XYZ file of C-alpha atoms in Angstrom:
695
model
C -13.700 -24.311 -4.001
C -17.447 -24.700 -4.427
C -18.945 -24.870 -7.917
C -22.080 -22.856 -7.151
C -23.414 -20.401 -4.622
C -25.650 -22.275 -2.226
C -26.871 -20.778 1.020
C -27.282 -24.258 2.543
C -23.475 -24.450 2.708
C -23.484 -21.550 5.152
C -23.660 -23.495 8.384
C -20.840 -25.946 7.654
C -18.394 -23.231 6.654
C -18.471 -20.979 9.660
C -14.986 -21.828 10.873
C -13.799 -18.331 10.119
C -10.719 -17.137 11.981
C -12.024 -18.944 15.052
C -13.675 -17.426 18.106
C -10.402 -15.693 19.026
C -10.736 -13.400 16.044
C -14.494 -12.945 16.039
C -14.974 -12.122 19.705
C -14.597 -8.402 18.890
C -17.605 -8.597 16.577
C -18.733 -11.071 13.948
C -17.782 -10.452 10.330
C -20.151 -12.015 7.837
C -18.489 -14.531 5.529
C -20.072 -15.603 2.240
C -21.366 -19.157 2.403
C -19.390 -20.342 -0.576
C -16.149 -18.595 0.350
C -14.120 -21.795 0.352
C -14.793 -25.497 0.040
C -12.060 -25.858 2.649
C -13.503 -26.285 6.148
C -10.525 -24.489 7.706
C -10.193 -20.942 8.958
C -10.835 -18.077 6.578
C -9.527 -14.541 6.628
C -10.958 -11.376 5.126
C -8.412 -9.123 3.401
C -9.496 -5.615 2.361
C -7.931 -4.426 -0.894
C -10.055 -1.395 -1.678
C -12.171 0.343 0.954
C -12.940 3.765 2.368
C -12.695 3.225 6.115
C -11.855 6.812 6.996
C -8.757 7.259 9.126
C -8.423 3.494 9.653
C -7.685 2.700 5.996
C -8.422 4.369 2.693
C -7.596 2.920 -0.700
C -10.238 3.637 -3.308
C -10.836 3.112 -7.001
C -13.904 3.957 -9.132
C -13.656 0.697 -11.081
C -12.641 -2.852 -10.250
C -11.789 -5.207 -13.094
C -11.611 -8.932 -12.338
C -10.365 -11.687 -14.636
C -10.586 -15.467 -14.552
C -9.184 -18.101 -16.868
C -12.059 -20.434 -16.049
C -15.793 -20.257 -15.500
C -16.982 -18.288 -12.509
C -20.082 -17.105 -10.688
C -21.413 -13.814 -9.360
C -24.099 -13.766 -6.719
C -25.115 -13.298 -3.112
C -25.678 -15.388 -0.010
C -29.427 -15.265 -0.688
C -28.924 -17.623 -3.611
C -28.989 -15.130 -6.506
C -26.306 -15.998 -9.032
C -25.063 -15.541 -12.585
C -22.658 -17.999 -14.222
C -20.044 -16.486 -16.513
C -17.536 -17.787 -19.039
C -13.801 -17.122 -18.664
C -12.729 -13.541 -19.247
C -13.105 -10.159 -17.583
C -15.874 -8.412 -15.692
C -16.052 -4.936 -14.220
C -17.690 -3.418 -11.162
C -18.588 0.101 -10.062
C -20.698 1.654 -7.325
C -24.049 3.308 -7.949
C -23.910 6.978 -7.023
C -23.434 10.506 -8.298
C -21.766 10.753 -11.709
C -21.476 13.188 -14.574
C -22.925 11.978 -17.856
C -20.546 13.600 -20.331
C -22.058 12.608 -23.651
C -24.015 9.983 -25.568
C -23.094 9.166 -29.153
C -23.310 6.433 -31.768
C -19.684 7.118 -32.715
C -17.215 5.094 -30.618
C -14.243 7.188 -31.763
C -15.828 10.395 -30.456
C -16.638 8.829 -27.068
C -13.188 7.200 -26.815
C -11.416 10.445 -27.720
C -13.245 12.263 -24.918
C -12.464 9.424 -22.496
C -8.762 9.603 -23.352
C -8.729 13.338 -22.602
C -10.333 12.692 -19.215
C -8.129 9.750 -18.189
C -5.225 11.843 -16.806
C -7.598 14.061 -14.795
C -9.263 13.518 -11.430
C -12.562 12.990 -13.270
C -12.085 9.369 -14.243
C -14.021 8.224 -17.338
C -16.413 5.284 -17.532
C -17.664 4.247 -20.980
C -20.770 2.075 -21.463
C -22.531 0.895 -24.559
C -26.294 0.441 -24.772
C -29.007 -0.302 -27.265
C -31.558 2.489 -27.699
C -34.273 2.225 -30.356
C -32.350 -0.669 -31.863
C -29.135 1.316 -32.269
C -25.854 1.009 -30.354
C -24.919 4.145 -28.455
C -21.893 4.886 -26.259
C -22.485 6.658 -22.963
C -19.523 8.372 -21.316
C -19.588 9.168 -17.600
C -17.106 10.413 -14.998
C -17.116 9.716 -11.273
C -18.274 8.560 -8.799
C -18.557 11.640 -6.614
C -19.329 11.606 -2.901
C -22.061 14.253 -3.145
C -24.306 15.938 -5.673
C -22.409 19.183 -5.041
C -19.054 17.626 -5.945
C -20.576 16.108 -9.074
C -21.959 19.518 -9.991
C -18.513 21.078 -9.589
C -17.091 18.427 -11.909
C -19.456 19.392 -14.748
C -17.500 22.553 -15.600
C -14.157 20.716 -15.481
C -15.391 17.912 -17.701
C -16.979 20.310 -20.176
C -13.725 22.227 -20.505
C -11.528 19.135 -21.009
C -13.797 17.331 -23.487
C -15.216 20.400 -25.257
C -14.036 19.368 -28.742
C -15.932 16.046 -28.583
C -19.210 17.210 -27.021
C -20.833 18.418 -30.232
C -23.230 20.711 -28.394
C -24.122 18.221 -25.654
C -23.964 19.477 -22.082
C -22.641 17.234 -19.294
C -25.231 16.625 -16.564
C -25.190 15.166 -13.060
C -26.790 11.729 -12.660
C -27.754 9.969 -9.451
C -28.758 6.665 -7.897
C -32.536 7.015 -7.907
C -34.227 4.458 -10.164
C -37.623 3.126 -11.204
C -38.518 -0.570 -11.403
C -40.812 -2.361 -13.835
C -41.306 -5.158 -11.297
C -39.652 -8.528 -10.653
C -38.999 -11.422 -13.018
C -38.170 -15.021 -12.182
C -35.596 -15.470 -14.929
C -32.912 -13.493 -16.699
C -34.591 -14.176 -20.044
C -37.876 -12.573 -18.915
C -36.067 -9.493 -17.618
C -34.021 -9.162 -20.801
C -37.170 -9.380 -22.918
C -38.819 -6.591 -20.900
C -35.689 -4.474 -21.115
C -35.460 -5.012 -24.894
C -39.065 -3.863 -25.295
C -38.341 -0.649 -23.427
C -35.159 -0.093 -25.424
C -37.037 -0.497 -28.701
C -39.327 2.292 -27.527
C -36.350 4.583 -26.962
C -36.175 4.179 -23.193
C -32.757 3.650 -21.644
C -33.157 0.752 -19.212
C -31.075 -1.927 -17.514
C -31.502 -5.526 -16.489
C -30.896 -5.951 -12.774
C -29.926 -8.946 -10.633
C -31.648 -8.597 -7.257
C -29.575 -9.456 -4.207
C -32.193 -8.940 -1.470
C -33.327 -11.946 0.519
C -36.810 -12.985 -0.608
C -36.706 -11.069 -3.905
C -37.478 -12.779 -7.191
C -34.253 -12.955 -9.165
C -34.393 -10.077 -11.684
C -35.873 -6.693 -12.466
C -35.600 -3.926 -15.053
C -34.671 -0.443 -13.868
C -35.147 2.894 -15.590
C -33.607 6.279 -14.843
C -30.620 7.633 -12.947
C -32.202 10.613 -11.232
C -30.592 12.870 -8.650
C -33.767 14.021 -6.859
C -37.230 12.592 -6.174
C -38.763 15.346 -8.302
C -36.546 14.378 -11.215
C -37.495 10.721 -10.722
C -41.200 11.583 -10.771
C -40.706 13.426 -14.058
C -38.921 10.401 -15.559
C -41.758 8.124 -14.420
C -44.397 10.319 -16.034
C -42.454 10.636 -19.297
C -41.767 6.889 -19.672
C -45.286 5.796 -18.750
C -46.645 8.295 -21.296
C -44.207 7.062 -23.932
C -44.808 3.353 -23.229
C -48.417 2.955 -22.197
C -48.120 -0.688 -21.166
C -45.485 -0.113 -18.456
C -46.021 0.729 -14.798
C -43.041 1.976 -12.804
C -42.400 2.221 -9.075
C -39.493 3.868 -7.227
C -36.639 1.648 -6.066
C -35.923 2.072 -2.350
C -32.428 3.172 -1.267
C -31.794 -0.049 0.621
C -32.700 -2.329 -2.293
C -29.625 -4.443 -3.036
C -28.928 -5.226 -6.661
C -26.441 -5.482 -9.479
C -27.268 -3.280 -12.471
C -26.073 -5.241 -15.505
C -24.550 -3.092 -18.226
C -21.918 -3.399 -20.935
C -18.537 -1.755 -20.452
C -16.930 -0.445 -23.625
C -13.938 1.189 -21.986
C -11.413 -1.614 -21.512
C -9.713 -0.521 -24.713
C -10.170 2.994 -26.029
C -8.677 2.132 -29.404
C -11.350 -0.351 -30.469
C -14.594 -1.349 -28.706
C -13.902 -4.180 -26.254
C -17.146 -5.038 -24.563
C -17.340 -6.841 -21.208
C -20.086 -7.279 -18.652
C -20.255 -4.447 -16.106
C -22.034 -4.718 -12.774
C -22.968 -1.572 -10.869
C -23.579 -2.317 -7.196
C -26.713 -0.538 -5.962
C -28.057 -0.271 -2.433
C -26.493 0.792 0.851
C -26.369 -2.798 2.151
C -25.599 -4.523 -1.148
C -22.936 -7.241 -1.256
C -21.948 -9.330 -4.239
C -19.539 -12.240 -4.220
C -17.430 -13.559 -7.055
C -16.370 -17.200 -6.943
C -13.736 -18.503 -9.349
C -12.853 -22.020 -10.453
C -9.982 -22.439 -8.004
C -7.215 -21.122 -10.261
C -7.320 -17.622 -8.837
C -8.969 -14.291 -9.652
C -6.902 -11.477 -11.130
C -7.514 -7.907 -9.936
C -6.313 -5.542 -12.663
C -6.393 -2.453 -10.427
C -4.155 -4.221 -7.880
C -1.120 -4.412 -10.190
C -2.813 -7.251 -12.110
C -2.128 -9.673 -9.260
C -3.965 -12.984 -9.002
C -5.457 -14.111 -5.700
C -6.731 -17.339 -4.227
C -10.165 -17.480 -2.639
C -13.206 -15.408 -3.522
C -14.028 -11.712 -3.803
C -16.697 -9.710 -1.994
C -17.773 -6.373 -3.471
C -19.849 -3.769 -1.674
C -20.284 -0.035 -1.123
C -18.684 1.420 2.020
C -18.966 5.149 2.778
C -20.051 5.754 -0.799
C -17.019 4.059 -2.365
C -16.505 0.674 -3.971
C -14.995 -1.883 -1.579
C -13.233 -5.150 -2.423
C -12.483 -7.880 0.119
C -10.662 -11.122 -0.621
C -12.041 -14.041 1.418
C -9.369 -16.726 1.502
C -8.333 -19.711 3.652
C -5.887 -18.489 6.295
C -3.117 -20.933 5.425
C -3.332 -20.013 1.724
C -3.206 -16.346 2.683
C 0.033 -17.108 4.546
C 1.579 -18.708 1.437
C 1.484 -15.244 -0.120
C 2.281 -13.193 2.998
C 5.423 -15.114 3.928
C 6.599 -15.027 0.312
C 6.046 -11.266 0.179
C 7.562 -10.466 3.579
C 10.857 -12.408 3.342
C 13.086 -13.979 0.696
C 12.241 -17.560 -0.272
C 16.007 -18.257 -0.490
C 16.316 -17.863 3.279
C 16.818 -20.926 5.505
C 13.706 -23.018 6.121
C 13.762 -22.207 9.845
C 13.607 -18.465 9.109
C 10.628 -19.053 6.798
C 8.882 -21.024 9.551
C 9.507 -18.157 11.974
C 7.777 -15.754 9.586
C 4.892 -18.179 9.033
C 4.136 -18.495 12.759
C 4.531 -14.757 13.381
C 2.306 -13.833 10.419
C -0.364 -16.361 11.447
C -0.357 -15.061 15.024
C -0.575 -11.462 13.868
C -3.492 -12.191 11.514
C -5.461 -14.134 14.105
C -5.064 -11.346 16.639
C -6.543 -8.592 14.442
C -10.234 -9.296 15.043
C -12.486 -6.759 13.267
C -9.868 -4.032 13.169
C -10.816 -2.988 9.628
C -14.609 -3.158 10.065
C -15.340 -5.154 6.917
C -12.102 -7.153 7.116
C -9.568 -8.611 9.512
C -6.526 -7.226 7.677
C -5.597 -5.172 4.615
C -3.262 -6.254 1.823
C -0.562 -3.643 2.503
C 2.175 -3.407 5.112
C -0.308 -1.579 7.332
C -1.134 -5.199 8.183
C 1.129 -7.594 6.276
C 2.299 -7.533 2.658
C -0.089 -9.712 0.617
C 0.593 -9.907 -3.118
C -1.435 -12.922 -4.142
C -0.262 -16.052 -5.912
C 2.718 -14.355 -7.552
C 4.618 -14.169 -4.245
C 4.116 -17.840 -3.443
C 7.033 -20.277 -3.560
C 7.411 -23.997 -2.900
C 9.865 -23.419 -0.025
C 7.528 -20.905 1.563
C 4.523 -23.200 1.142
C 6.433 -26.018 2.826
C 7.307 -23.737 5.765
C 3.679 -22.671 6.197
C 2.445 -26.274 5.975
C 5.114 -27.482 8.415
C 3.854 -25.011 11.048
C 0.132 -25.272 10.204
C -1.974 -23.864 13.020
C 0.998 -22.845 15.186
C 0.837 -19.480 16.939
C 2.740 -17.476 19.539
C 0.841 -17.306 22.848
C 1.453 -15.580 26.147
C -0.838 -15.559 29.163
C -3.240 -17.851 27.328
C -3.764 -15.370 24.467
C -2.422 -15.216 20.947
C 0.264 -12.557 20.683
C -0.055 -9.776 18.137
C 3.308 -10.888 16.776
C 4.505 -7.644 15.207
C 7.726 -7.707 13.235
C 9.974 -5.436 11.225
C 12.620 -5.914 8.584
C 15.747 -5.260 10.640
C 16.242 -4.218 14.274
C 19.690 -2.732 13.678
C 21.408 -5.006 16.196
C 18.922 -4.645 19.048
C 15.123 -4.758 19.041
C 13.112 -1.825 20.310
C 11.652 -1.480 23.762
C 7.886 -0.729 23.607
C 8.523 2.687 25.165
C 10.501 3.579 22.030
C 7.593 2.789 19.693
C 4.212 3.207 21.346
C 5.090 4.385 24.862
C 4.236 0.986 26.356
C 5.942 -1.186 28.936
C 7.959 -4.366 28.458
C 6.543 -7.889 28.550
C 6.340 -10.073 25.488
C 8.080 -7.227 23.670
C 11.338 -5.854 25.023
C 14.751 -4.921 23.726
C 16.887 -7.996 23.053
C 20.100 -8.587 21.145
C 19.620 -9.049 17.413
C 23.145 -9.613 16.154
C 21.853 -11.631 13.219
C 20.709 -8.366 11.641
C 24.176 -7.922 10.146
C 23.292 -10.720 7.710
C 21.580 -8.009 5.649
C 25.024 -6.693 4.660
C 26.407 -9.947 3.282
C 27.664 -9.608 -0.281
C 26.999 -5.877 -0.598
C 29.429 -3.400 -2.140
C 31.667 -1.111 -0.096
C 31.411 2.596 -0.889
C 34.095 5.269 -0.603
C 33.093 8.499 1.119
C 35.198 11.074 -0.730
C 35.922 14.797 -0.737
C 36.389 16.405 -4.159
C 38.629 19.391 -4.872
C 35.458 21.445 -5.362
C 34.585 20.925 -1.706
C 31.707 18.573 -2.533
C 31.619 15.296 -0.643
C 29.768 12.153 -1.653
C 30.003 8.417 -2.222
C 31.466 6.256 -5.026
C 30.952 2.502 -5.254
C 34.091 0.392 -4.904
C 33.922 -1.138 -8.392
C 34.307 2.365 -9.883
C 37.296 3.357 -7.714
C 41.054 3.109 -8.237
C 43.161 3.752 -5.134
C 46.252 5.937 -5.574
C 49.562 5.610 -3.769
C 49.619 9.279 -2.746
C 48.120 10.520 0.520
C 47.242 13.861 2.046
C 49.473 15.511 4.662
C 47.078 14.154 7.287
C 47.585 10.628 5.970
C 44.224 10.284 4.205
C 44.197 8.118 1.079
C 43.443 9.431 -2.379
C 41.475 7.805 -5.220
C 40.464 8.357 -8.795
C 37.804 6.614 -10.880
C 37.956 4.057 -13.691
C 35.288 5.385 -16.059
C 34.153 8.662 -17.574
C 31.316 10.521 -15.854
C 31.330 8.319 -12.770
C 28.506 9.361 -10.459
C 29.274 10.680 -6.997
C 26.167 9.874 -4.944
C 24.677 11.773 -2.016
C 24.483 8.557 0.019
C 26.114 5.127 -0.429
C 23.270 3.818 -2.548
C 22.224 4.062 -6.188
C 19.026 6.105 -6.292
C 17.748 6.320 -9.851
C 15.386 9.184 -8.993
C 18.070 11.299 -7.256
C 20.632 13.262 -9.256
C 24.302 12.624 -8.353
C 25.996 15.413 -6.413
C 28.911 15.427 -8.878
C 30.691 13.395 -11.548
C 34.347 12.315 -11.736
C 36.577 11.303 -14.619
C 39.773 9.208 -14.643
C 42.663 11.381 -13.474
C 40.490 13.462 -11.134
C 41.547 12.928 -7.549
C 39.472 12.776 -4.385
C 40.338 12.376 -0.709
C 38.956 9.293 1.054
C 37.118 10.255 4.239
C 35.831 6.770 5.038
C 34.809 3.391 3.646
C 31.244 2.356 4.466
C 28.851 -0.446 3.624
C 26.250 0.155 0.961
C 23.108 1.475 2.646
C 20.968 -1.513 3.524
C 18.423 -2.725 6.021
C 21.063 -2.921 8.758
C 23.187 0.232 8.245
C 22.182 3.276 6.237
C 22.756 6.936 5.467
C 20.052 9.438 4.497
C 20.283 13.075 3.426
C 21.623 15.630 3.098
C 18.459 17.498 4.120
C 18.321 21.274 4.112
C 16.693 23.243 6.898
C 13.773 24.085 4.597
C 13.203 20.419 3.712
C 13.131 19.376 7.360
C 10.842 22.244 8.379
C 8.395 21.150 5.678
C 8.399 17.446 6.555
C 8.052 18.205 10.298
C 4.866 20.217 9.814
C 1.831 18.529 11.365
C 3.858 15.732 12.925
C 5.002 17.360 16.148
C 3.038 18.461 19.201
C 5.236 21.555 19.514
C 5.805 24.449 17.154
C 8.323 23.783 14.393
C 10.950 26.554 14.019
C 11.018 28.521 10.777
C 14.685 27.630 10.306
C 16.883 24.877 11.777
C 20.542 25.548 12.514
C 21.167 22.653 14.899
C 19.470 19.277 15.161
C 20.368 16.575 17.678
C 19.031 13.536 19.504
C 18.572 14.694 23.108
C 16.997 11.587 24.644
C 17.332 7.895 23.817
C 15.505 4.753 24.912
C 16.839 1.430 26.214
C 17.931 0.217 22.761
C 19.436 3.579 21.778
C 16.514 4.691 19.632
C 15.597 8.367 19.602
C 12.965 9.348 22.149
C 13.495 13.078 21.687
C 15.003 15.199 18.931
C 15.706 18.896 19.462
C 16.057 21.685 16.913
C 17.896 24.863 17.884
C 17.968 23.537 21.440
C 14.173 23.091 21.677
C 12.556 19.635 21.797
C 10.444 18.596 18.790
C 7.990 16.418 20.697
C 5.841 13.797 18.989
C 2.955 11.610 20.187
C 4.888 8.389 19.634
C 8.673 8.239 19.338
C 8.432 6.111 16.178
C 6.802 9.125 14.479
C 10.284 10.638 14.097
C 10.790 8.272 11.144
C 8.209 10.059 8.998
C 8.698 13.461 10.639
C 12.352 13.590 9.572
C 11.938 12.774 5.910
C 11.105 9.067 5.905
C 13.992 7.513 7.842
C 14.237 3.705 7.939
C 14.322 3.613 11.761
C 14.725 5.793 14.856
C 18.088 4.244 15.715
C 20.171 7.080 14.254
C 22.732 9.831 14.788
C 22.561 13.267 13.164
C 25.517 15.032 11.579
C 25.310 18.693 10.588
C 27.459 19.039 7.475
C 28.275 22.693 8.259
C 29.302 22.323 11.893
C 31.703 20.478 14.139
C 32.540 20.313 17.825
C 35.988 21.012 19.255
C 37.171 19.603 22.571
C 39.591 22.034 24.136
C 42.583 21.286 26.336
C 40.558 22.561 29.302
C 37.892 19.911 28.720
C 35.313 22.354 27.404
C 33.606 21.867 24.055
C 32.821 24.511 21.475
C 30.675 24.254 18.372
C 32.070 25.676 15.136
C 30.419 26.218 11.769
C 31.587 26.856 8.240
C 34.627 25.635 6.356
C 36.388 28.844 5.430
C 38.106 31.105 7.873
C 38.318 28.486 10.611
C 41.163 29.178 13.017
C 43.731 26.385 13.197
C 46.400 26.251 15.887
C 49.577 24.573 14.643
C 53.142 24.301 15.951
C 54.017 27.473 14.114
C 51.127 29.507 15.450
C 47.549 30.327 14.460
C 46.586 30.137 10.808
C 43.389 30.022 8.762
C 42.086 26.968 6.913
C 41.721 27.285 3.175
C 39.849 25.373 0.480
C 36.179 24.799 -0.114
C 35.718 22.320 2.727
C 37.370 21.723 6.033
C 38.308 18.132 6.884
C 37.877 17.421 10.571
C 39.486 14.351 12.101
C 38.407 12.846 15.403
C 40.724 11.369 17.998
C 40.194 7.864 16.564
C 41.185 8.982 13.064
C 37.674 9.311 11.586
C 37.437 12.115 9.036
C 34.556 14.124 7.677
C 34.125 17.256 5.601
C 32.571 20.407 7.015
C 30.765 22.397 4.321
C 29.956 26.086 4.143
C 26.203 25.498 4.190
C 24.453 23.640 7.025
C 22.686 20.464 5.910
C 21.842 17.385 7.967
C 22.855 13.769 7.426
C 21.266 10.853 9.296
C 23.444 7.813 9.934
C 21.460 4.927 11.333
C 20.810 1.236 11.755
C 17.757 -0.929 11.225
C 14.645 -0.759 9.085
C 11.195 -0.503 10.638
C 9.862 0.089 14.135
C 12.158 -2.614 15.522
C 9.552 -4.079 17.873
C 9.220 -7.855 18.235
C 10.661 -10.113 15.540
C 13.495 -8.864 13.348
C 13.183 -10.666 10.011
C 16.861 -10.295 9.128
C 17.795 -11.196 12.691
C 15.791 -14.416 12.383
C 17.614 -15.161 9.145
C 20.961 -14.627 10.866
C 19.994 -16.913 13.759
C 18.787 -19.585 11.329
C 22.131 -19.358 9.541
C 23.771 -20.128 12.900
C 21.658 -23.267 13.382
C 18.825 -22.118 15.665
C 15.398 -23.671 14.978
C 12.262 -21.610 14.461
C 10.851 -22.101 17.956
C 14.100 -20.976 19.575
C 14.155 -17.900 17.356
C 10.537 -17.002 18.115
C 11.062 -17.361 21.871
C 14.117 -15.115 21.639
C 12.200 -12.282 20.019
C 8.891 -12.779 21.878
C 9.743 -13.043 25.568
C 7.640 -15.103 28.017
C 5.887 -16.782 25.108
C 5.151 -20.336 23.965
C 4.532 -21.788 20.530
C 1.190 -23.621 20.478
C -0.716 -25.468 17.767
C -4.301 -24.225 17.801
């Protein structure tokens, strides 16, 4: 990592994601971004890119354990000691209050923290006295900021002391340019002593002298003119000129809001200018981003304003990026060959993205690939990445966008089942190694209680009884008081159990199933109302007001759902994979649907009939026709499988796999590695007609 920002380093560090990535349009990379002459990748963490990607925050707090530098490619820079710094974007805010009492300002900030009007607390020196200035925002427009004034005034009324919140903007006045920070600070101190609120500014424009002093935060040109007249009248020796909208700069302030219990002051940089970019370079030990779960990242950070919001991009060597990605995507305890598979797939995917995210090649979420910084790195993973350095999956002379998912459920998806495409590199292939996801997991008992409620109990809480039902079904009790009966065979801490059992209570065993996992799972029960709500906006056809029947009416080559029908009418979607989110967030589209309040009877004449409800069902026995009794009807299939039919109609989804299922199955690769296959064999199995090439 370079020790200073020097634009002369620009030319020798242009090996950024190679021509393959940049052919779609060149992304500018900061000159100092890495001392390493290898490929770099740009990872967006926060950005407002519209429908492409949106993750925003009003403040970004960075931390380094060593010395670091802030600057621009033009050569402007500020060296900083170890610690924290904060960034925000210049724009429309609400100035809530200004006071010399920190407790008053902090109390108001605490009241605003839980609201949508996020507080920002500065401290400044005015007329030789320390004052605390509380703001909220940013807001996209002056109108939105104006609407926030009433909300803020209501929430913080007790602390305002007669002050009225006002809208502030990004129009400023400049005292001129200074060649050194010391000169600018002296000019700013002179204005402050005269009672004028002013800020030292680091200029980022090419050709600008290093520093300036800015005055005002006006919303309109008329307001700015009034500020100019007032300040020049108050301080006769100063001459002010408007700052143009495209002037790039960092407004240097002091942030007092890191701790609202006692003043904790850190440097705060407000990015100003529509084209402004600032880069933060650490000492090589990583930069922590507090707003990204306090994770620490290799490489350097670029900050800018995109669509009015603060944007943060991590610029990092590609191979170092992969250390984190592979560690975040799969378990480091997996066989080395499986880790190598993930390394090559992740590298290929990253290199194929081009300028997909405008200011970045990828994002740090699973929309691209999971990227959690240094914390997800591991020696085994690093070794796997290094062992495959530069290797990619290619087909037809081009790098493959090597998509992958957690578990294919026994067979990968055909492209027609995901994005309506044809086969080629991606097609449905066997993925028997996916069952490795179930190794070591608990078995769960699917039981029917005397109350008619059915649910699941984990095996370590169950005691099997010697007695059976007349139909030959086993009975169980439990080993502890208040044992939870779960809706699905999985502990969900945020979902209430459907019932509780105590020792001595008996239940009928309907089935034994594996704990829901990446390979095999159960979801539900969903009511008609829940499904109607989650389907809204996700189908290209009208969603019925109530759902009585729900079934898969068309499947693709791998068995995944291509069409689901409600009440006999198809619920069509743009892409088949959309059914995952449309039906309540299912792990995959490789599923069956069971209506808990209905069952199908195959008659002696070969005809089928659908029945609903559990009470009053006609049963034909050797002694004639009778009526079932009890709170639930147990229906047994010809192969001895039993399930309970409830009075109300809910829907259970029983499926396999986790993810879209296209391309590489991560668990499948693990299973193949367990069987002795090497990483190239595994990759060629999942990516057909492909070769592994070192670029």
